[in-house]
């Protein structure tokens, strides 16, 4: 919002007007001065120390410029204040149409070119290191659309700056970038993906404009309108399911991508200069301020139908009554209890059999490739396997395909009853040139024990955890390792994971202990610093948090003051399939969640 206000202030100054920005305090009436409030939904709402009456009085002395999408609570909040003033402006055509539908007269003020945003200058020879960029809050819709799109883009250098939208961001950081950092990033990127936050196909004009003035091609979902930009000539506008394939085609056609960005830049630079767009708006502002007529709607119409991603749709509401839900929960808890008991009995029997056969219930057979002894790895990857004969080789080969990093692989077979161990050893023979150690347990002990055992056999100070049904992309290990080298205080690093089997992303937002206390949004596919892993006590195998091992570890690290760090790029693929462990785990999620709250009471748990 400050960026938009800044470019408007700069454009007004270019017209020779005296501009006070930012103006101190609430707007007050003063002769020969016009008060302009950009983003009234935030300015008035976040202004502390003033009563509602004082805020509304200040709004009546102001000309407000709206910036939010119709169909959101922020649009409605902004309208509450903007309608008190003598005239309303908005930066987008769809908002103007919505206001007209309700009976308000409002004027469009298009944000245009100003050199303060331009880090490119039209230089077609400029080198760009990022192939695909996304900037925006992570919503349910974006999660699904991006999850489908990025599966086509994993080979390219991606930078996905997603964040959880809990409220206005006062202090930008490396994940929510703003101002100069954002414009520099756009000028270093080839394609910007634009995905609508909700179901309204509202064109995010400011986001597109910032990309255009920095030579970054916008690949967007279909929208109601595109401002002065022409799809196919200046930008690419396509159905949501084709965003990924089209972006890929443009990445391999640099000549076309470059010519489109140049055409868009020339159009905006020459015909949509900010001060020129402001000149007629200034005349309207002066006329409205002189008349001091407060605007009221002429008609009493309902808002256009639009869904907000902050409110549940009727289909998302559970059809069962409270009593039925409680009965369902109790049944799930009982089923989970019986399954856990069965698993415990099987493990006890296998432990006894291992003791009788080897004299040690924790007996393991260890074998290595020829390359193991002489390897000096920077990273150790620990793959844990239990009955994943059909997919474990894919996980192994994805590690072997890693680039720009020295890695070793420790595969722990937790006494699989299928042919997992045979598949692992077969792959090991073919990959004798790569440092691999296979640790085969004589009795099943569970995921926590398997991961801890893998750490015992690993030699690096950086440990990457990978389940046998998942896989990583070639640049994963290098990217996470480099981030741990930079962020010396971080206990672990994680990256964005694509779901396979359903659309969506995992581990997509930055470390936030408050968000972590609400849900586990960070998958186990992460690189841990061994010193922090050991100091935190490793994975807990003693307290019955079966299936929540990684979440419990993240909570324990947060409780001890450790932090994780997000690398905003694609690192791997998570397999979603029937029969996965999470289906059983979630049978009694409420009870396990309550136990975790009790175990770590000092964490910022939600009140509800």
Coordinates of C-alpha atoms in Angstrom, one line a residue:
X1 CA 0.0 0.0 0.0
X2 CA 2.9 2.3 0.7
X3 CA 4.3 1.6 -2.7
X4 CA 1.0 2.6 -4.4
X5 CA 0.8 5.8 -2.3
X6 CA 4.4 6.6 -3.0
X7 CA 4.0 6.4 -6.8
X8 CA 0.8 8.5 -6.7
X9 CA 2.6 11.1 -4.5
X10 CA 5.6 11.1 -7.0
X11 CA 3.2 11.6 -9.9
X12 CA 1.5 14.5 -8.2
X13 CA 4.9 16.1 -7.5
X14 CA 5.8 15.7 -11.2
X15 CA 2.7 17.8 -12.0
X16 CA 4.2 20.6 -9.9
X17 CA 2.0 20.2 -6.9
X18 CA 3.2 20.5 -3.3
X19 CA 2.9 17.1 -1.8
X20 CA 3.2 16.1 1.9
X21 CA 3.8 12.4 2.1
X22 CA 3.3 10.7 4.4
X23 CA 1.0 13.3 6.0
X24 CA 1.1 13.2 9.8
X25 CA -2.0 12.2 11.8
X26 CA -5.6 11.9 10.7
X27 CA -6.8 14.1 7.8
X28 CA -8.2 17.5 8.8
X29 CA -10.0 20.1 6.7
X30 CA -7.6 22.9 5.6
X31 CA -7.9 25.6 3.0
X32 CA -6.1 25.0 -0.2
X33 CA -5.3 21.4 0.7
X34 CA -6.8 18.1 -0.4
X35 CA -6.5 15.0 1.7
X36 CA -5.9 11.8 -0.3
X37 CA -6.1 8.5 1.5
X38 CA -4.8 5.5 -0.4
X39 CA -6.1 2.1 0.9
X40 CA -8.7 3.4 3.3
X41 CA -9.4 -0.2 4.5
X42 CA -6.0 -0.2 6.1
X43 CA -5.3 3.5 6.9
X44 CA -8.3 4.1 9.0
X45 CA -8.6 0.6 10.4
X46 CA -5.0 0.5 11.7
X47 CA -5.0 4.1 12.9
X48 CA -4.7 3.7 16.7
X49 CA -5.8 6.2 19.3
X50 CA -8.9 7.5 17.5
X51 CA -12.6 6.7 18.1
X52 CA -14.9 5.5 15.4
X53 CA -16.5 9.0 15.3
X54 CA -13.1 10.6 14.8
X55 CA -12.3 8.2 12.0
X56 CA -15.5 8.7 10.2
X57 CA -15.1 12.5 10.5
X58 CA -11.6 12.3 9.1
X59 CA -12.9 10.1 6.2
X60 CA -15.5 12.8 5.4
X61 CA -12.6 15.3 4.9
X62 CA -10.7 12.8 2.6
X63 CA -10.8 11.6 -1.0
X64 CA -10.2 7.8 -0.8
X65 CA -8.5 5.7 -3.4
X66 CA -9.5 2.0 -3.1
X67 CA -7.2 -0.8 -4.0
X68 CA -8.9 -4.0 -2.9
X69 CA -10.8 -6.7 -4.8
X70 CA -14.6 -6.8 -4.7
X71 CA -15.9 -9.8 -2.8
X72 CA -13.4 -9.4 0.1
X73 CA -13.9 -8.0 3.6
X74 CA -11.2 -5.4 2.8
X75 CA -13.2 -4.0 -0.1
X76 CA -16.3 -3.6 2.2
X77 CA -14.2 -2.1 5.0
X78 CA -12.7 0.5 2.6
X79 CA -16.1 1.4 1.2
X80 CA -17.3 2.2 4.7
X81 CA -14.8 5.0 4.9
X82 CA -14.6 6.0 1.2
X83 CA -18.3 6.6 0.9
X84 CA -18.0 9.4 3.6
X85 CA -15.9 11.6 1.3
X86 CA -16.9 13.9 -1.6
X87 CA -15.7 11.5 -4.3
X88 CA -14.3 8.0 -4.6
X89 CA -11.6 6.6 -6.7
X90 CA -10.4 3.0 -7.3
X91 CA -7.4 1.6 -9.2
X92 CA -9.3 -1.2 -10.9
X93 CA -12.2 -1.4 -13.4
X94 CA -13.9 -4.3 -11.7
X95 CA -14.2 -2.3 -8.4
X96 CA -15.7 0.6 -10.4
X97 CA -18.3 -1.7 -11.9
X98 CA -19.2 -3.1 -8.5
X99 CA -19.5 0.4 -7.0
X100 CA -21.8 1.4 -9.9
X101 CA -23.9 -1.7 -9.4
X102 CA -24.5 -0.5 -5.8
X103 CA -25.3 3.0 -6.9
X104 CA -22.0 4.8 -6.2
X105 CA -20.4 7.1 -8.6
X106 CA -16.7 6.4 -8.6
X107 CA -13.8 7.2 -10.9
X108 CA -11.0 4.9 -12.0
X109 CA -7.4 6.1 -11.3
X110 CA -5.1 3.7 -13.1
X111 CA -1.7 3.3 -11.7
X112 CA 0.9 3.9 -14.4
X113 CA 4.6 4.1 -15.2
X114 CA 7.0 5.9 -13.0
X115 CA 10.8 5.5 -13.1
X116 CA 10.9 4.8 -9.3
X117 CA 9.6 1.3 -10.0
X118 CA 11.8 0.7 -13.1
X119 CA 14.9 -1.4 -12.4
X120 CA 15.2 -2.6 -16.0
X121 CA 15.3 0.4 -18.3
X122 CA 14.3 -1.6 -21.4
X123 CA 17.7 -3.4 -21.7
X124 CA 16.9 -6.6 -23.6
X125 CA 20.4 -7.9 -23.0
X126 CA 20.0 -8.0 -19.2
X127 CA 20.7 -11.4 -17.7
X128 CA 18.1 -12.9 -15.4
X129 CA 18.9 -15.7 -12.9
X130 CA 15.3 -16.6 -11.8
X131 CA 13.1 -18.4 -14.3
X132 CA 9.7 -18.4 -12.5
X133 CA 8.6 -16.0 -9.8
X134 CA 5.4 -15.8 -7.7
X135 CA 4.6 -13.2 -5.1
X136 CA 1.4 -13.4 -3.0
X137 CA -0.5 -14.7 -0.1
X138 CA -1.2 -18.4 0.0
X139 CA -4.9 -19.0 -0.3
X140 CA -6.8 -22.3 -0.9
X141 CA -7.3 -21.5 -4.5
X142 CA -3.7 -20.4 -5.2
X143 CA -2.6 -23.6 -3.4
X144 CA -4.5 -25.7 -5.9
X145 CA -3.7 -23.8 -9.0
X146 CA 0.0 -23.4 -8.2
X147 CA 0.2 -27.0 -7.2
X148 CA -0.9 -28.0 -10.7
X149 CA 1.3 -25.4 -12.4
X150 CA 4.6 -25.9 -10.8
X151 CA 4.7 -29.7 -11.4
X152 CA 5.6 -28.6 -15.0
X153 CA 8.3 -26.2 -13.8
X154 CA 10.4 -28.2 -11.4
X155 CA 13.4 -28.2 -13.8
X156 CA 13.5 -24.4 -13.8
X157 CA 14.9 -22.1 -11.2
X158 CA 11.8 -21.0 -9.3
X159 CA 11.3 -18.4 -6.6
X160 CA 7.8 -18.8 -4.9
X161 CA 7.4 -16.1 -2.2
X162 CA 4.3 -17.3 -0.5
X163 CA 3.1 -16.2 2.9
X164 CA 0.2 -16.8 5.3
X165 CA -2.2 -13.8 5.1
X166 CA -3.0 -13.1 8.8
X167 CA -3.2 -9.3 8.4
X168 CA -1.3 -6.3 7.1
X169 CA 2.4 -6.8 6.9
X170 CA 4.2 -3.8 8.6
X171 CA 7.7 -5.1 8.3
X172 CA 8.6 -6.8 5.0
X173 CA 11.2 -9.6 5.1
X174 CA 12.9 -11.9 2.7
X175 CA 9.7 -13.8 2.1
X176 CA 7.3 -10.8 1.9
X177 CA 9.5 -8.6 -0.2
X178 CA 8.5 -5.0 -1.0
X179 CA 9.8 -1.8 -2.6
X180 CA 13.3 -1.9 -4.0
X181 CA 13.8 -5.6 -3.1
X182 CA 10.7 -6.6 -5.0
X183 CA 11.5 -4.5 -8.1
X184 CA 15.1 -5.9 -8.2
X185 CA 13.7 -9.4 -7.9
X186 CA 11.2 -8.8 -10.8
X187 CA 14.1 -7.3 -12.9
X188 CA 16.0 -10.5 -12.3
X189 CA 13.1 -12.9 -13.2
X190 CA 11.9 -14.0 -16.6
X191 CA 8.3 -14.9 -15.8
X192 CA 5.8 -13.8 -13.1
X193 CA 3.0 -16.2 -12.5
X194 CA -0.3 -14.5 -11.6
X195 CA -3.0 -16.5 -9.9
X196 CA -6.2 -15.0 -8.5
X197 CA -6.5 -15.3 -4.7
X198 CA -10.2 -16.2 -4.9
X199 CA -13.0 -17.1 -7.3
X200 CA -13.4 -13.5 -8.7
X201 CA -11.3 -13.2 -11.9
X202 CA -10.0 -9.8 -10.9
X203 CA -6.9 -8.7 -12.8
X204 CA -4.1 -7.8 -10.3
X205 CA -3.1 -4.7 -12.2
X206 CA -0.4 -3.3 -9.8
X207 CA 1.3 -6.7 -9.7
X208 CA 1.3 -6.9 -13.5
X209 CA 2.5 -3.3 -13.9
X210 CA 5.4 -3.9 -11.6
X211 CA 6.4 -6.9 -13.6
X212 CA 6.0 -5.1 -17.0
X213 CA 8.2 -2.1 -16.0
X214 CA 10.9 -4.5 -15.0
X215 CA 10.8 -6.7 -18.2
X216 CA 9.3 -9.7 -16.5
X217 CA 6.6 -11.5 -18.6
X218 CA 3.2 -11.9 -16.9
X219 CA 1.6 -15.3 -17.3
X220 CA -1.8 -15.0 -15.8
X221 CA -5.1 -16.8 -15.4
X222 CA -8.0 -15.6 -17.5
X223 CA -9.5 -12.4 -16.1
X224 CA -12.5 -10.1 -16.7
X225 CA -10.2 -7.4 -18.1
X226 CA -6.5 -6.7 -18.5
X227 CA -6.3 -2.9 -18.5
X228 CA -4.4 -1.6 -21.5
X229 CA -2.4 -4.9 -21.9
X230 CA -3.4 -7.2 -24.8
X231 CA -3.2 -10.9 -24.1
X232 CA -0.9 -12.5 -26.7
X233 CA 0.8 -9.3 -27.4
X234 CA 1.9 -8.0 -24.0
X235 CA 1.0 -10.8 -21.6
X236 CA -0.2 -14.4 -21.6
X237 CA -3.7 -15.0 -20.3
X238 CA -4.8 -18.7 -20.2
X239 CA -7.0 -21.1 -18.2
X240 CA -5.7 -22.0 -14.8
X241 CA -4.8 -25.6 -15.8
X242 CA -2.5 -24.4 -18.6
X243 CA -0.5 -21.9 -16.6
X244 CA 2.4 -24.3 -16.0
X245 CA 2.7 -25.7 -19.6
X246 CA 2.5 -22.2 -21.2
X247 CA 5.1 -20.9 -18.8
X248 CA 7.4 -23.8 -19.8
X249 CA 6.9 -23.1 -23.5
X250 CA 7.9 -19.5 -23.0
X251 CA 11.0 -20.4 -21.0
X252 CA 12.3 -22.3 -23.9
X253 CA 11.3 -19.5 -26.4
X254 CA 13.4 -16.6 -25.1
X255 CA 12.9 -14.6 -28.3
X256 CA 9.1 -14.6 -27.9
X257 CA 9.3 -13.9 -24.2
X258 CA 11.6 -11.0 -24.7
X259 CA 9.6 -9.4 -27.5
X260 CA 6.4 -9.5 -25.5
X261 CA 8.1 -7.9 -22.5
X262 CA 9.5 -5.2 -24.7
X263 CA 6.2 -4.4 -26.3
X264 CA 4.5 -4.2 -22.9
X265 CA 7.2 -2.0 -21.5
X266 CA 7.1 0.4 -24.5
X267 CA 3.3 0.7 -24.2
X268 CA 3.3 1.5 -20.5
X269 CA 6.3 3.7 -20.7
X270 CA 5.0 5.9 -23.5
X271 CA 1.2 6.0 -23.1
X272 CA 0.5 5.3 -19.4
X273 CA 2.8 7.6 -17.6
X274 CA 1.7 8.3 -14.0
X275 CA 1.5 12.0 -14.0
X276 CA -0.5 12.1 -17.2
X277 CA -3.0 9.7 -15.7
X278 CA -3.3 11.8 -12.6
X279 CA -4.0 15.1 -14.4
X280 CA -7.7 14.5 -15.0
X281 CA -8.1 13.0 -11.5
X282 CA -6.7 16.1 -9.9
X283 CA -9.3 18.2 -11.7
X284 CA -12.1 16.0 -10.3
X285 CA -10.6 16.1 -6.8
X286 CA -10.5 19.9 -6.9
X287 CA -14.1 20.1 -8.1
X288 CA -15.3 17.6 -5.5
X289 CA -13.4 19.2 -2.6
X290 CA -14.8 22.6 -3.5
X291 CA -18.4 21.3 -3.6
X292 CA -17.9 19.3 -0.4
X293 CA -20.9 17.1 -1.3
X294 CA -20.8 13.8 0.6
X295 CA -21.6 11.0 -1.7
X296 CA -24.3 8.5 -0.9
X297 CA -25.5 5.6 -3.0
X298 CA -28.5 6.3 -5.3
X299 CA -29.7 2.7 -5.2
X300 CA -30.0 0.0 -2.6
X301 CA -28.6 -3.0 -4.5
X302 CA -27.0 -6.1 -3.2
X303 CA -23.3 -6.6 -3.9
X304 CA -22.3 -8.7 -6.9
X305 CA -22.1 -12.4 -5.9
X306 CA -18.5 -13.2 -5.1
X307 CA -16.8 -15.7 -2.8
X308 CA -14.1 -14.9 -0.4
X309 CA -11.4 -17.4 0.5
X310 CA -11.7 -16.2 4.1
X311 CA -15.2 -17.7 4.4
X312 CA -16.2 -21.3 4.1
X313 CA -18.5 -22.3 1.2
X314 CA -21.7 -24.3 2.0
X315 CA -20.0 -27.4 0.6
X316 CA -17.1 -27.1 3.1
X317 CA -19.4 -27.2 6.1
X318 CA -19.7 -30.6 7.8
X319 CA -23.2 -32.0 7.3
X320 CA -23.2 -33.8 10.7
X321 CA -24.6 -32.5 13.9
X322 CA -22.4 -31.8 17.0
X323 CA -23.5 -35.1 18.6
X324 CA -22.8 -37.0 15.4
X325 CA -19.4 -35.4 15.0
X326 CA -18.5 -36.3 18.6
X327 CA -19.5 -39.9 17.9
X328 CA -17.5 -40.0 14.8
X329 CA -14.5 -38.6 16.7
X330 CA -14.9 -41.3 19.4
X331 CA -15.1 -44.1 16.8
X332 CA -12.0 -42.7 15.1
X333 CA -10.1 -42.5 18.4
X334 CA -11.0 -46.1 19.3
X335 CA -10.0 -47.4 15.8
X336 CA -6.7 -45.6 16.1
X337 CA -6.2 -47.0 19.6
X338 CA -6.8 -50.6 18.4
X339 CA -4.5 -50.1 15.4
X340 CA -1.7 -48.7 17.6
X341 CA -2.1 -51.7 20.0
X342 CA -1.9 -54.1 17.1
X343 CA 1.2 -52.4 15.8
X344 CA 2.8 -52.5 19.3
X345 CA 2.1 -56.3 19.6
X346 CA 3.6 -57.0 16.1
X347 CA 6.7 -55.0 17.0
X348 CA 7.1 -56.9 20.3
X349 CA 6.8 -60.2 18.5
X350 CA 9.4 -59.2 15.8
X351 CA 11.7 -57.9 18.5
X352 CA 11.6 -61.3 20.3
X353 CA 12.2 -63.2 17.1
X354 CA 15.2 -61.0 16.3
X355 CA 16.6 -61.6 19.8
X356 CA 16.2 -65.4 19.4
X357 CA 17.8 -65.4 16.0
X358 CA 20.6 -62.9 16.6
X359 CA 20.9 -62.4 20.4
X360 CA 19.8 -58.8 19.9
X361 CA 16.3 -57.5 19.4
X362 CA 17.7 -54.4 17.7
X363 CA 19.9 -56.4 15.3
X364 CA 20.7 -54.7 11.9
X365 CA 22.5 -55.9 8.8
X366 CA 24.7 -53.3 7.2
X367 CA 26.0 -53.2 3.7
X368 CA 27.6 -50.4 1.6
X369 CA 28.6 -49.6 -2.0
X370 CA 32.3 -49.4 -3.0
X371 CA 32.1 -45.6 -3.0
X372 CA 31.1 -45.4 0.7
X373 CA 34.4 -45.6 2.5
X374 CA 36.2 -42.9 0.5
X375 CA 33.3 -40.4 0.3
X376 CA 33.5 -37.1 2.3
X377 CA 29.9 -35.9 2.0
X378 CA 28.5 -32.4 2.7
X379 CA 25.0 -33.8 3.1
X380 CA 23.6 -37.1 4.4
X381 CA 20.2 -38.2 3.0
X382 CA 18.3 -40.6 5.2
X383 CA 15.6 -42.6 3.4
X384 CA 13.3 -44.7 5.6
X385 CA 11.4 -47.5 4.1
X386 CA 8.6 -49.8 5.3
X387 CA 6.8 -51.9 2.6
X388 CA 7.4 -49.5 -0.3
X389 CA 8.9 -51.9 -2.8
X390 CA 7.2 -50.3 -5.7
X391 CA 8.5 -46.7 -5.1
X392 CA 11.7 -46.9 -3.0
X393 CA 14.0 -47.1 -6.0
X394 CA 12.5 -43.8 -7.3
X395 CA 13.4 -42.1 -4.0
X396 CA 16.9 -43.5 -4.2
X397 CA 17.5 -42.5 -7.7
X398 CA 16.2 -39.0 -7.1
X399 CA 18.9 -38.5 -4.4
X400 CA 21.6 -39.9 -6.8
X401 CA 20.5 -37.4 -9.4
X402 CA 21.3 -34.4 -7.1
X403 CA 23.5 -31.7 -8.6
X404 CA 26.2 -29.4 -7.3
X405 CA 26.5 -31.1 -3.9
X406 CA 28.5 -33.9 -2.4
X407 CA 26.0 -36.3 -0.8
X408 CA 25.8 -39.8 0.7
X409 CA 22.7 -41.9 1.1
X410 CA 21.7 -44.0 4.2
X411 CA 18.7 -46.3 3.5
X412 CA 17.0 -47.8 6.6
X413 CA 14.6 -50.7 5.9
X414 CA 12.4 -51.1 8.9
X415 CA 11.9 -54.8 8.5
X416 CA 9.6 -54.6 5.5
X417 CA 7.4 -57.6 4.8
X418 CA 7.4 -57.0 1.0
X419 CA 10.4 -57.0 -1.4
X420 CA 11.6 -53.5 -0.4
X421 CA 14.9 -54.8 0.9
X422 CA 15.5 -56.7 -2.4
X423 CA 14.7 -53.6 -4.5
X424 CA 17.0 -51.5 -2.3
X425 CA 19.9 -53.9 -2.7
X426 CA 19.3 -54.3 -6.4
X427 CA 19.5 -50.5 -6.9
X428 CA 22.6 -50.4 -4.6
X429 CA 24.4 -52.8 -6.9
X430 CA 23.6 -50.7 -10.0
X431 CA 24.7 -47.6 -8.2
X432 CA 28.0 -48.9 -6.7
X433 CA 29.7 -45.7 -7.7
X434 CA 27.6 -43.6 -5.3
X435 CA 28.1 -43.7 -1.5
X436 CA 25.2 -45.7 -0.2
X437 CA 24.8 -47.6 3.1
X438 CA 21.8 -49.9 3.6
X439 CA 20.8 -50.6 7.2
X440 CA 18.3 -53.5 7.5
X441 CA 16.5 -54.0 10.8
X442 CA 15.6 -57.5 12.0
X443 CA 12.5 -56.1 13.7
X444 CA 10.2 -53.2 13.0
X445 CA 10.6 -50.3 15.4
X446 CA 8.7 -47.4 13.7
X447 CA 9.5 -44.3 11.8
X448 CA 11.1 -42.3 14.7
X449 CA 13.6 -45.2 15.5
X450 CA 14.3 -45.7 11.8
X451 CA 15.2 -42.0 11.3
X452 CA 17.3 -41.9 14.4
X453 CA 19.1 -45.1 13.3
X454 CA 19.8 -43.5 10.0
X455 CA 21.3 -40.5 11.7
X456 CA 23.6 -42.8 13.7
X457 CA 25.0 -44.2 10.5
X458 CA 25.2 -40.9 8.6
X459 CA 28.5 -39.0 8.6
X460 CA 27.6 -35.4 7.6
X461 CA 26.7 -32.5 9.9
X462 CA 23.6 -31.9 7.6
X463 CA 20.9 -34.6 7.6
X464 CA 18.1 -34.6 5.0
X465 CA 15.0 -36.8 5.8
X466 CA 13.2 -38.5 2.9
X467 CA 10.4 -41.1 3.1
X468 CA 10.6 -43.9 0.6
X469 CA 7.4 -42.9 -1.2
X470 CA 8.6 -39.4 -1.9
X471 CA 11.4 -38.0 -4.1
X472 CA 13.5 -34.8 -4.5
X473 CA 14.5 -32.6 -7.4
X474 CA 18.1 -32.3 -8.5
X475 CA 18.8 -28.9 -7.0
X476 CA 17.1 -29.7 -3.6
X477 CA 20.1 -30.7 -1.5
X478 CA 22.4 -27.9 -2.8
X479 CA 19.7 -25.2 -2.2
X480 CA 19.0 -26.3 1.4
X481 CA 22.6 -26.9 2.2
X482 CA 23.6 -23.4 1.0
X483 CA 20.7 -21.9 3.0
X484 CA 22.0 -23.6 6.2
X485 CA 25.5 -22.2 5.5
X486 CA 24.0 -18.7 5.2
X487 CA 21.5 -18.9 8.1
X488 CA 23.9 -20.1 10.9
X489 CA 21.2 -19.7 13.6
X490 CA 18.7 -21.9 11.8
X491 CA 18.2 -25.5 13.1
X492 CA 16.8 -26.8 9.8
X493 CA 16.0 -25.7 6.3
X494 CA 13.0 -26.7 4.2
X495 CA 11.7 -25.9 0.7
X496 CA 8.4 -26.0 -1.2
X497 CA 7.0 -29.5 -2.0
X498 CA 4.6 -30.4 -4.8
X499 CA 1.8 -32.9 -4.0
X500 CA 1.5 -35.8 -6.4
X501 CA -1.9 -37.4 -6.5
X502 CA -3.8 -34.1 -5.8
X503 CA -3.1 -30.5 -6.5
X504 CA -1.4 -28.4 -3.8
X505 CA 1.8 -27.4 -2.1
X506 CA 3.4 -28.3 1.2
X507 CA 6.0 -26.4 3.3
X508 CA 5.2 -23.3 1.3
X509 CA 5.3 -20.5 3.9
X510 CA 8.0 -19.2 6.2
X511 CA 8.8 -20.3 9.7
X512 CA 6.2 -19.0 12.2
X513 CA 5.8 -20.5 15.6
X514 CA 2.3 -19.1 16.0
X515 CA 1.2 -20.7 12.7
X516 CA 3.0 -23.9 13.6
X517 CA 0.9 -24.1 16.8
X518 CA -2.2 -24.0 14.7
X519 CA -1.2 -26.7 12.2
X520 CA 1.8 -28.7 10.9
X521 CA 2.5 -26.9 7.7
X522 CA 6.2 -28.1 7.5
X523 CA 6.8 -31.6 6.1
X524 CA 9.5 -33.9 7.4
X525 CA 11.3 -33.5 4.0
X526 CA 13.8 -31.0 5.5
X527 CA 17.6 -30.7 6.1
X528 CA 18.5 -30.6 9.8
X529 CA 21.7 -29.3 11.3
X530 CA 23.0 -32.3 13.3
X531 CA 24.0 -30.3 16.3
X532 CA 20.5 -28.9 16.7
X533 CA 18.9 -32.3 16.0
X534 CA 21.0 -33.9 18.7
X535 CA 20.5 -31.1 21.2
X536 CA 16.7 -31.3 20.7
X537 CA 16.7 -35.0 21.5
X538 CA 16.1 -36.3 18.0
X539 CA 12.7 -37.9 17.0
X540 CA 10.6 -39.0 19.9
X541 CA 10.0 -42.8 19.8
X542 CA 8.7 -43.2 23.4
X543 CA 5.5 -41.2 23.8
X544 CA 3.0 -42.6 21.3
X545 CA 3.0 -39.6 18.9
X546 CA 2.9 -42.1 16.0
X547 CA 2.6 -40.4 12.6
X548 CA 3.2 -37.0 14.1
X549 CA 6.9 -37.5 14.6
X550 CA 8.1 -34.5 12.5
X551 CA 5.4 -32.2 13.9
X552 CA 6.4 -33.1 17.4
X553 CA 10.0 -32.4 16.6
X554 CA 9.2 -29.0 15.1
X555 CA 7.2 -28.1 18.2
X556 CA 10.0 -29.2 20.5
X557 CA 12.5 -27.2 18.5
X558 CA 10.2 -24.1 18.7
X559 CA 9.8 -24.7 22.5
X560 CA 13.6 -24.8 22.8
X561 CA 14.0 -21.5 20.8
X562 CA 15.2 -23.1 17.6
X563 CA 13.9 -21.9 14.2
X564 CA 13.6 -23.2 10.7
X565 CA 14.3 -21.3 7.5
X566 CA 12.4 -21.6 4.2
X567 CA 14.1 -21.8 0.8
X568 CA 11.3 -20.5 -1.5
X569 CA 11.9 -22.9 -4.4
X570 CA 10.7 -26.4 -5.4
X571 CA 12.6 -29.2 -3.7
X572 CA 10.6 -32.3 -4.1
X573 CA 7.4 -34.3 -4.6
X574 CA 5.1 -35.7 -1.9
X575 CA 3.1 -38.8 -2.9
X576 CA -0.6 -38.6 -1.8
X577 CA -2.1 -42.1 -2.1
X578 CA -4.6 -44.5 -0.5
X579 CA -3.2 -46.3 2.5
X580 CA -0.6 -43.8 3.4
X581 CA 0.2 -43.5 7.1
X582 CA -1.5 -40.1 7.4
X583 CA -4.9 -41.6 6.9
X584 CA -4.5 -43.7 10.0
X585 CA -2.8 -41.0 12.0
X586 CA -5.7 -38.6 11.5
X587 CA -8.2 -40.9 12.9
X588 CA -7.5 -39.4 16.3
X589 CA -5.9 -36.1 15.5
X590 CA -7.8 -34.1 18.2
X591 CA -6.5 -36.2 21.0
X592 CA -2.9 -36.1 19.8
X593 CA -3.1 -32.4 19.2
X594 CA -4.4 -32.0 22.8
X595 CA -1.4 -34.1 24.1
X596 CA 1.0 -31.9 22.2
X597 CA -0.5 -28.7 23.7
X598 CA -0.1 -30.2 27.1
X599 CA 3.5 -31.3 26.4
X600 CA 4.6 -27.8 25.3
X601 CA 2.3 -25.3 27.1
X602 CA 4.6 -22.3 26.5
X603 CA 4.1 -22.3 22.8
X604 CA 1.6 -19.7 21.3
X605 CA -1.4 -22.1 21.0
X606 CA -4.6 -20.7 19.6
X607 CA -7.2 -19.9 22.3
X608 CA -9.9 -21.9 20.3

